[in-house]
mmCIF file of C-alpha atoms and ligand atoms in Angstrom:
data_model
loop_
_atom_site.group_PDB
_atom_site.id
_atom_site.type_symbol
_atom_site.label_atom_id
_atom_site.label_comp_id
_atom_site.label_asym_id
_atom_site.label_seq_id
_atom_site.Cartn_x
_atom_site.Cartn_y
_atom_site.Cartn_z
ATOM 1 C CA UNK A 1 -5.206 2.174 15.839
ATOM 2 C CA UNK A 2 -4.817 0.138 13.168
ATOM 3 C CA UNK A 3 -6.797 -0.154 9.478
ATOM 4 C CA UNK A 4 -7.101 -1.778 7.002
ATOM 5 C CA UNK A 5 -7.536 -0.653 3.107
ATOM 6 C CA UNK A 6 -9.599 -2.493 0.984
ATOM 7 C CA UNK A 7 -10.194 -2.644 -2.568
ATOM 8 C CA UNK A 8 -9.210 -3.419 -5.741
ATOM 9 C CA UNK A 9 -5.840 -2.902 -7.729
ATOM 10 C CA UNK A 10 -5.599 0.874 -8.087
ATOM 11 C CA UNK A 11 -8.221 1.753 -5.926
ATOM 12 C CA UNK A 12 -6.063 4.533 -4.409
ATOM 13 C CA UNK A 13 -5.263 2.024 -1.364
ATOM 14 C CA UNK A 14 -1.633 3.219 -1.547
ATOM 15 C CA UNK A 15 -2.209 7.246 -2.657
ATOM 16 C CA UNK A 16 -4.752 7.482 0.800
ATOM 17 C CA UNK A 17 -2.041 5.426 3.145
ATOM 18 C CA UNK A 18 0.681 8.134 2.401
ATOM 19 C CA UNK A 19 -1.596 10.470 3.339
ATOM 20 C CA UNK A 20 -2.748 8.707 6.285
ATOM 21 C CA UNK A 21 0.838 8.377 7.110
ATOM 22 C CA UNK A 22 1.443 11.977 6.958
ATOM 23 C CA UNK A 23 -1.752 13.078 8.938
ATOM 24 C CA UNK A 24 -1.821 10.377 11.759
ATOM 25 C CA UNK A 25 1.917 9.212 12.426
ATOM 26 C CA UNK A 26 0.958 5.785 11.583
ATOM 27 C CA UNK A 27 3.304 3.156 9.182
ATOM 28 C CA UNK A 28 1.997 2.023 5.972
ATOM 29 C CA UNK A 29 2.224 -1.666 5.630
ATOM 30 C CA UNK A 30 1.994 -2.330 1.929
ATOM 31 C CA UNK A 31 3.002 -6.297 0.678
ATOM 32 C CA UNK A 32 3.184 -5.197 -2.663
ATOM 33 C CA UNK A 33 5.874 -2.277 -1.517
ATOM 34 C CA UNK A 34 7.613 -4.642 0.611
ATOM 35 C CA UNK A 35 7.499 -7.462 -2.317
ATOM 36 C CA UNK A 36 8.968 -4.362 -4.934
ATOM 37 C CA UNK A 37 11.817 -3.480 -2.733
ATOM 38 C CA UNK A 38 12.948 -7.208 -2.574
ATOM 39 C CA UNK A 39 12.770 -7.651 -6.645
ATOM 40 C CA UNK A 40 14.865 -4.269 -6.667
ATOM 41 C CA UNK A 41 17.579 -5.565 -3.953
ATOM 42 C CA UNK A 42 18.092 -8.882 -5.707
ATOM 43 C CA UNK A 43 17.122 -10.874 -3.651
ATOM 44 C CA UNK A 44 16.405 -15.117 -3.368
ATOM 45 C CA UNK A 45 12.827 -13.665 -2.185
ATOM 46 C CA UNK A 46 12.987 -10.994 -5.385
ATOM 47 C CA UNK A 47 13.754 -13.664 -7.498
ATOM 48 C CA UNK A 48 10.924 -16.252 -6.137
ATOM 49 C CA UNK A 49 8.182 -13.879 -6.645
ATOM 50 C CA UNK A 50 9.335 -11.564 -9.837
ATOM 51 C CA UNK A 51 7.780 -14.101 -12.298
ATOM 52 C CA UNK A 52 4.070 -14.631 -10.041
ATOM 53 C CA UNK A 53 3.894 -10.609 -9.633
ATOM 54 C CA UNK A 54 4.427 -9.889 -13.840
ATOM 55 C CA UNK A 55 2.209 -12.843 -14.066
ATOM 56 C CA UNK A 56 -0.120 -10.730 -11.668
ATOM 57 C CA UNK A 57 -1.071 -13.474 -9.619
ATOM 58 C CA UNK A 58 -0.923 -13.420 -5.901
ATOM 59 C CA UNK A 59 2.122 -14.653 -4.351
ATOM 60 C CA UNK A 60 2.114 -17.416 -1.166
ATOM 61 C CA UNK A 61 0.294 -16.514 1.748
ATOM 62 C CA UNK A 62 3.634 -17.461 3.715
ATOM 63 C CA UNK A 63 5.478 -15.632 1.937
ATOM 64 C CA UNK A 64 3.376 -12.280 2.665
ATOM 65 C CA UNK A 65 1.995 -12.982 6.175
ATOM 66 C CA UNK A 66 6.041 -13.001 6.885
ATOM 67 C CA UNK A 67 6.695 -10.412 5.528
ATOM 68 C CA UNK A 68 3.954 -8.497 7.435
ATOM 69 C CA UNK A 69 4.765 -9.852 10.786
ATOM 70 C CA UNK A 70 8.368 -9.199 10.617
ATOM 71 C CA UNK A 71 6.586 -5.404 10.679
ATOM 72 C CA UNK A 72 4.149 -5.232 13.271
ATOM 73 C CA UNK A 73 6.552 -4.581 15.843
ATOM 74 C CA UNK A 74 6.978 -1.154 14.427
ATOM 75 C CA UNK A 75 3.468 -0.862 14.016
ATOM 76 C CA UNK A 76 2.821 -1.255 18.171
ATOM 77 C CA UNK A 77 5.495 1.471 18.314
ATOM 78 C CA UNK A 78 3.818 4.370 16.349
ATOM 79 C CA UNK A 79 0.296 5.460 16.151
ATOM 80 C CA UNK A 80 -0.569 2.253 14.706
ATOM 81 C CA UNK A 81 -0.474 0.074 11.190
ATOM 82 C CA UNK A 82 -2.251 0.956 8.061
ATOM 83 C CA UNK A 83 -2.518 -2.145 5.925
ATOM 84 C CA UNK A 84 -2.672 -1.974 2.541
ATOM 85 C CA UNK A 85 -2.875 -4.640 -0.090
ATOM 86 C CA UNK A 86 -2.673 -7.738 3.084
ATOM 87 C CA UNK A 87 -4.382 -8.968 3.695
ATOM 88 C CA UNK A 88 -5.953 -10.693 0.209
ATOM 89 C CA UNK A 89 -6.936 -14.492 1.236
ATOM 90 C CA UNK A 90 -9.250 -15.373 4.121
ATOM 91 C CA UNK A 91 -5.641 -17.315 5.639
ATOM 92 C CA UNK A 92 -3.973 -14.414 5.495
ATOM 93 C CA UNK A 93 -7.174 -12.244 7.227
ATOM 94 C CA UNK A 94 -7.044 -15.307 10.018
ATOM 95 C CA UNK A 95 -3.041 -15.142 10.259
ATOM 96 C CA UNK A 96 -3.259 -11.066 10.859
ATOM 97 C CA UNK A 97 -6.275 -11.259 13.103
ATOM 98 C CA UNK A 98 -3.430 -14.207 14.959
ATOM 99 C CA UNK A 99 -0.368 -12.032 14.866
ATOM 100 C CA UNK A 100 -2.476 -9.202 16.446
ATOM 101 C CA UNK A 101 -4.052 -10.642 19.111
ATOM 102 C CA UNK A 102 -0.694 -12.270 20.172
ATOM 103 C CA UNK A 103 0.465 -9.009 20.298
ATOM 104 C CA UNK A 104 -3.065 -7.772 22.217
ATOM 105 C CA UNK A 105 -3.647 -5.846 19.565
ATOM 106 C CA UNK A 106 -6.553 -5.932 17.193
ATOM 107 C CA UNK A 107 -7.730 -4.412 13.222
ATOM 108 C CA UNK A 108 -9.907 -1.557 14.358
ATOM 109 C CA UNK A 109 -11.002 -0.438 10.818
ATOM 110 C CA UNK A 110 -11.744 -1.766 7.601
ATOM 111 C CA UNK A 111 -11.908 1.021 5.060
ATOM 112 C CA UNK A 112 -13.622 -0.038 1.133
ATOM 113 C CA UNK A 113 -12.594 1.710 -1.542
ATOM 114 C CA UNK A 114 -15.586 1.120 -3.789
ATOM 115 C CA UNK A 115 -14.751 1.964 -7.356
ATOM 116 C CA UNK A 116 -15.788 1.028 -10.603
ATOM 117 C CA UNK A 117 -14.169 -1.232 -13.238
ATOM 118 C CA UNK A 118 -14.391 1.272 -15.798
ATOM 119 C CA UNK A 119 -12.419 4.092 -13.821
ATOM 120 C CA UNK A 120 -10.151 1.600 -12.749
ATOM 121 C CA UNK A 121 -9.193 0.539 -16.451
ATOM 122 C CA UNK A 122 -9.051 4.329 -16.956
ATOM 123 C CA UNK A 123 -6.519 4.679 -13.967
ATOM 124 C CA UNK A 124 -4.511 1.794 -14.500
ATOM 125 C CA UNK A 125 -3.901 2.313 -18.426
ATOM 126 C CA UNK A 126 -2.867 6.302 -17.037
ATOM 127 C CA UNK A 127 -0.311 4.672 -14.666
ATOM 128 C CA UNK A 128 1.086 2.043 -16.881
ATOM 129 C CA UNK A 129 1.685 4.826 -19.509
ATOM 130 C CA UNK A 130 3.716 6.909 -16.620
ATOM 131 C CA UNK A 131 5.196 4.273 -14.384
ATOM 132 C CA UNK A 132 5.729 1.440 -16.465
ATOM 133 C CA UNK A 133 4.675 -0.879 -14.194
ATOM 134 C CA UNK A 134 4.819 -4.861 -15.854
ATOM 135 C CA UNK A 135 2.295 -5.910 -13.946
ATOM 136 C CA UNK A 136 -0.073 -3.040 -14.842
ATOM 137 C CA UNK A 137 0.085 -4.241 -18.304
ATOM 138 C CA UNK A 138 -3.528 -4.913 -19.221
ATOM 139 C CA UNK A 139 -3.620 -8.576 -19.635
ATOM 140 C CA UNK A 140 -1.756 -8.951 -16.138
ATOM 141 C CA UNK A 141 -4.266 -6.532 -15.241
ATOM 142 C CA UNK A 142 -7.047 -8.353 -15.613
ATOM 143 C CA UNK A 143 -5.414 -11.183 -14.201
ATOM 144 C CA UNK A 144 -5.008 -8.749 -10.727
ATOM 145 C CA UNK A 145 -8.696 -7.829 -10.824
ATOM 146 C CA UNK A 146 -10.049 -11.964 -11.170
ATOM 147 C CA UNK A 147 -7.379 -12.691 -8.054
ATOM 148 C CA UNK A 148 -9.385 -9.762 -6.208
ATOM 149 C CA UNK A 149 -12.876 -11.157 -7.135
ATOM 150 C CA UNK A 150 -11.950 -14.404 -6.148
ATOM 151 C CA UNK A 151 -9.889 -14.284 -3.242
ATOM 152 C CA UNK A 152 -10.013 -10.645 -1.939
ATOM 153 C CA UNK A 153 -13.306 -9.923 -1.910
ATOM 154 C CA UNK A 154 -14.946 -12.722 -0.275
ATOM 155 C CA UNK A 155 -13.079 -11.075 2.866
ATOM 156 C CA UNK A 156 -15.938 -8.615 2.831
ATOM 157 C CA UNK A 157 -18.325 -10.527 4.772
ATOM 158 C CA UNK A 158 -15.478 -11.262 6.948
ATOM 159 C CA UNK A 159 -15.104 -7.716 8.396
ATOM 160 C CA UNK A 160 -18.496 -6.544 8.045
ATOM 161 C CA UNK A 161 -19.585 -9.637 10.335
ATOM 162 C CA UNK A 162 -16.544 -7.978 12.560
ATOM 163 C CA UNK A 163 -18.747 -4.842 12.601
ATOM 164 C CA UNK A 164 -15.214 -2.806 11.074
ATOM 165 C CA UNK A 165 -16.123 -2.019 7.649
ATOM 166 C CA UNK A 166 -17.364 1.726 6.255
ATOM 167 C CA UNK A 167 -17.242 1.936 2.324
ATOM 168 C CA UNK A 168 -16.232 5.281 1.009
ATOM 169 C CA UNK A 169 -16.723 6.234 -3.246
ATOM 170 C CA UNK A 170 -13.265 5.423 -4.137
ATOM 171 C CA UNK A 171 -13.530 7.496 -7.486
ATOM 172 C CA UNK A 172 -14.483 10.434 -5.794
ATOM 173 C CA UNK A 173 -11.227 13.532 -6.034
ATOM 174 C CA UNK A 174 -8.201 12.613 -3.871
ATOM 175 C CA UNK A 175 -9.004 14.794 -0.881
ATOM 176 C CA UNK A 176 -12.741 14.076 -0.995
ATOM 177 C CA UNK A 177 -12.027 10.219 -0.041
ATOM 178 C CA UNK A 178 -9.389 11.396 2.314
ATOM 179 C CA UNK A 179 -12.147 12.628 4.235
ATOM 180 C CA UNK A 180 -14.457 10.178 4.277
ATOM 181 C CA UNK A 181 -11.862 8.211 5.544
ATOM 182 C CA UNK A 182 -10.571 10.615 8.171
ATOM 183 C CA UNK A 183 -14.280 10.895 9.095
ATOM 184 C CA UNK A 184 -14.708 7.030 9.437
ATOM 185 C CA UNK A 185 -11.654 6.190 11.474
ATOM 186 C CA UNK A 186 -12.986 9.294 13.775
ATOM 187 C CA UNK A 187 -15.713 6.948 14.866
ATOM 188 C CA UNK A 188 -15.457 5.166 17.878
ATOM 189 C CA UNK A 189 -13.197 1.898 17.450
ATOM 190 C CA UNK A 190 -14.874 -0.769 16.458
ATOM 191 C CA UNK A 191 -16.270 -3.885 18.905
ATOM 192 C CA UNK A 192 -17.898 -1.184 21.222
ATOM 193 C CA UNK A 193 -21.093 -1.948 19.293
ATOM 194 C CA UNK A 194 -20.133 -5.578 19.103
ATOM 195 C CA UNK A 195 -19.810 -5.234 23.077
ATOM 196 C CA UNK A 196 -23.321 -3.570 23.281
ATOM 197 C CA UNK A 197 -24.867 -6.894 21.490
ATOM 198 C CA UNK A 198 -23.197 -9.074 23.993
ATOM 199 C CA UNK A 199 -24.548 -7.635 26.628
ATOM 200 C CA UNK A 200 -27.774 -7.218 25.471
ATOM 201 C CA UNK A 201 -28.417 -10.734 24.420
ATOM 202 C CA UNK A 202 -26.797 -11.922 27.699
ATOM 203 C CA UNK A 203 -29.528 -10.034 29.754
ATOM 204 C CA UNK A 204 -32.050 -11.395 27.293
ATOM 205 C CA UNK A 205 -30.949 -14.528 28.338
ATOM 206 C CA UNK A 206 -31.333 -14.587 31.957
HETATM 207 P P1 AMP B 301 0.018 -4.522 -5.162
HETATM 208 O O1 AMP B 301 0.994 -3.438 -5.420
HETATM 209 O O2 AMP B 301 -0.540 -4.521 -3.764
HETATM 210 O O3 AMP B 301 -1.086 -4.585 -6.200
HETATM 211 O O4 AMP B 301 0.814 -5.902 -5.280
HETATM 212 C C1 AMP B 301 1.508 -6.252 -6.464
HETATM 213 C C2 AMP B 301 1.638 -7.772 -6.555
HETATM 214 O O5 AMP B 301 2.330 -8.273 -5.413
HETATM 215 C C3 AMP B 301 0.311 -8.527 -6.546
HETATM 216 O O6 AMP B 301 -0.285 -8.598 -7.829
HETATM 217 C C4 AMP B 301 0.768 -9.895 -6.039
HETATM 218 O O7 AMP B 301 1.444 -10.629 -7.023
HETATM 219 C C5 AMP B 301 1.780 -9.511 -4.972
HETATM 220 N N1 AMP B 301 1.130 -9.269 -3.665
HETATM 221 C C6 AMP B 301 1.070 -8.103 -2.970
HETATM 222 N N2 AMP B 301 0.416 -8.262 -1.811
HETATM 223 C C7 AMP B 301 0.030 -9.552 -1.761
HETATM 224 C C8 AMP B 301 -0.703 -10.327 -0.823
HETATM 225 N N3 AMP B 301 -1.184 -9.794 0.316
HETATM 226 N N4 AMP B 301 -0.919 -11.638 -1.113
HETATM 227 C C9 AMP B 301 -0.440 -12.213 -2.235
HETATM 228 N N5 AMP B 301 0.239 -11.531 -3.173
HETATM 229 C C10 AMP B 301 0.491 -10.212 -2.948
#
């Protein structure tokens, strides 16, 4: 099975992915992780994107949809991918949905976070103050939360046309969202219903 996490910066996209990890053998497939560990190793890649991330714009959608597919191998060989933060452009939703069914493998779930910009400010100023983060500096912030507006969210539609998407209260406590979650993915994989509306038109039709 494979998901993916939607929502804004700080969400809890990453917090519920470890968890998911733990609970359900699956690998957590974060861009921003994988984009951290190459600033930290000092790498030509590090170096390219350093500036964009502080900046907190969003980096190429080469650059990530790489990243991710050099990954998906592992993916086919546990109980499945949990993406989080990718993808973030319609190109990159297109690529993934691409790199899958090469693979004949498909997104089965599309999990919302749905929180509000107050509790995020709330969370993010907590986590700069502990973490340090640059790019959770408020004016970088803000420049995170236009780039999801803008380029993440119109993927909405996207998945919801896909018949994958369940929104769960993203500012509810830790384990209550875990739930909802758990309780969501425990639903029966999504495109049976699509699969029901094929059919049914196609007898309409003849
Ligand atoms: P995150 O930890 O997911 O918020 O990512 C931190 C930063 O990494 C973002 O603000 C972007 O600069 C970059 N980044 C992470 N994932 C992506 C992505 N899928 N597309 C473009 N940029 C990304």
């Amino acid at each position: 099975m494979n998901l993916i996490l939607f929502g804004p910066p700080a969400a809890g996209k990453g917090t519920q992915a470890k968890k998911l990890v733990a609970e359900r053998g699956m690998i957590q497939l974060s861009t921003g992780d994988m984009l951290r560990a190459a600033r930290a190793s000092g790498s030509d890649l590090g170096k390219k994107v350093a500036a964009i991330m502080d900046s907190g714009s969003l980096v190429s959608d080469e650059i990530v949809i790489a990243l991710i597919e050099e990954r998906l191998p592992e993916a086919k060989a546990t109980g499945g991918a949990i993406f989080d933060g990718f993808p973030r452009t319609v190109a990159q939703a297109e690529a993934l949905d691409a790199m899958l069914a090469r693979r004949g493998d498909k997104i089965d779930h599309v999990i919302r976070l749905k929180v509000d910009d107050d509790g995020l400010l709330a969370r993010v100023a907590k986590r700069f103050a502990e973490e340090g983060r640059a790019d959770d500096n408020p004016e970088s912030f803000k420049v995170r939360l236009q780039a999801y507006n803008a380029q993440t969210a119109p993927l909405l539609p996207f998945y919801a046309r896909q018949g994958k998407l369940t929104e769960v209260d993203g500012m509810a406590a830790v384990d209550v969202v875990a739930k909802a979650i758990s309780a969501a993915l425990d639903q029966p994989a999504a495109g049976a219903a699509e699969r029901e509306v094929f059919t049914a038109s196609t007898d309409a039709d003849h």
